[in-house]
C-alpha positions as YAML, in Angstrom:
chain: A
units: angstrom
residues:
- id: 1
  name: MET
  ca: [-10.86, 4.87, 6.02]
- id: 2
  name: GLU
  ca: [-10.33, 5.90, 2.42]
- id: 3
  name: LEU
  ca: [-11.84, 9.20, 1.27]
- id: 4
  name: SER
  ca: [-14.28, 9.19, -1.60]
- id: 5
  name: LEU
  ca: [-13.49, 11.24, -4.73]
- id: 6
  name: ARG
  ca: [-16.19, 13.70, -3.63]
- id: 7
  name: ASP
  ca: [-14.30, 14.25, -0.37]
- id: 8
  name: ARG
  ca: [-10.86, 14.24, -2.01]
- id: 9
  name: LEU
  ca: [-11.34, 16.74, -4.84]
- id: 10
  name: PRO
  ca: [-11.59, 19.83, -2.64]
- id: 11
  name: ARG
  ca: [-8.17, 18.86, -1.19]
- id: 12
  name: ILE
  ca: [-6.49, 18.86, -4.64]
- id: 13
  name: GLY
  ca: [-4.97, 22.29, -5.34]
- id: 14
  name: ILE
  ca: [-6.32, 22.83, -8.90]
- id: 15
  name: PHE
  ca: [-9.86, 22.02, -7.77]
- id: 16
  name: ALA
  ca: [-9.89, 23.57, -4.29]
- id: 17
  name: ALA
  ca: [-11.11, 27.09, -5.24]
- id: 18
  name: ALA
  ca: [-13.41, 25.87, -8.09]
- id: 19
  name: VAL
  ca: [-15.43, 23.49, -5.89]
- id: 20
  name: ARG
  ca: [-16.35, 26.33, -3.51]
- id: 21
  name: GLU
  ca: [-18.82, 27.63, -6.11]
- id: 22
  name: GLU
  ca: [-22.31, 26.31, -5.69]
- id: 23
  name: GLY
  ca: [-22.90, 23.19, -7.81]
- id: 24
  name: ALA
  ca: [-19.30, 23.15, -9.04]
- id: 25
  name: LEU
  ca: [-18.31, 19.93, -7.26]
- id: 26
  name: GLU
  ca: [-21.29, 18.06, -8.71]
- id: 27
  name: ALA
  ca: [-20.48, 19.45, -12.21]
- id: 28
  name: ILE
  ca: [-16.90, 18.33, -11.96]
- id: 29
  name: LEU
  ca: [-17.75, 14.86, -10.68]
- id: 30
  name: ALA
  ca: [-20.23, 14.46, -13.59]
- id: 31
  name: LEU
  ca: [-17.30, 14.97, -16.04]
- id: 32
  name: LEU
  ca: [-15.08, 12.36, -14.52]
- id: 33
  name: HIS
  ca: [-14.85, 8.92, -16.04]
- id: 34
  name: PRO
  ca: [-13.17, 6.50, -13.61]
- id: 35
  name: GLN
  ca: [-10.72, 4.08, -15.23]
- id: 36
  name: SER
  ca: [-8.70, 1.27, -13.85]
- id: 37
  name: PHE
  ca: [-5.37, 0.02, -15.26]
- id: 38
  name: THR
  ca: [-3.63, -3.24, -14.55]
- id: 39
  name: ALA
  ca: [0.03, -3.31, -13.38]
- id: 40
  name: GLY
  ca: [2.46, -2.67, -16.19]
- id: 41
  name: THR
  ca: [-0.03, -0.78, -18.41]
- id: 42
  name: VAL
  ca: [1.43, 2.22, -20.26]
- id: 43
  name: ILE
  ca: [-1.11, 5.00, -19.77]
- id: 44
  name: PHE
  ca: [0.62, 7.55, -22.02]
- id: 45
  name: ASP
  ca: [3.95, 8.10, -23.80]
- id: 46
  name: GLU
  ca: [6.22, 11.12, -23.56]
- id: 47
  name: GLY
  ca: [5.43, 13.52, -26.39]
- id: 48
  name: ALA
  ca: [2.00, 12.10, -27.14]
- id: 49
  name: GLU
  ca: [-0.75, 14.60, -27.66]
- id: 50
  name: GLY
  ca: [-2.93, 14.54, -24.60]
- id: 51
  name: HIS
  ca: [-6.65, 15.11, -24.23]
- id: 52
  name: GLU
  ca: [-7.09, 13.78, -20.68]
- id: 53
  name: LEU
  ca: [-6.26, 14.78, -17.11]
- id: 54
  name: TYR
  ca: [-5.61, 11.83, -14.81]
- id: 55
  name: ILE
  ca: [-6.32, 12.04, -11.10]
- id: 56
  name: LEU
  ca: [-4.82, 9.13, -9.16]
- id: 57
  name: HIS
  ca: [-7.47, 8.17, -6.67]
- id: 58
  name: ARG
  ca: [-6.20, 4.81, -5.54]
- id: 59
  name: GLY
  ca: [-2.99, 2.84, -6.11]
- id: 60
  name: ARG
  ca: [0.43, 3.87, -7.44]
- id: 61
  name: VAL
  ca: [1.91, 5.03, -10.68]
- id: 62
  name: ARG
  ca: [5.48, 4.94, -11.92]
- id: 63
  name: ILE
  ca: [6.74, 7.59, -14.37]
- id: 64
  name: ASN
  ca: [9.74, 6.66, -16.52]
- id: 65
  name: LYS
  ca: [11.68, 8.91, -18.85]
...
């Protein structure tokens, strides 16, 4: 059985301590915007200015340099 994002976030190191605060998990989940990408899609390029944080919830990603 696959875990939901609500169940998975507390297991991710950078979120583990934060989600222990009352209401924090709900606040973080409210900020997330799920996206899907088709195979072969370039999500970002090396050196590009970034304004996002991606959490891989399902599937695989390949990183090339």
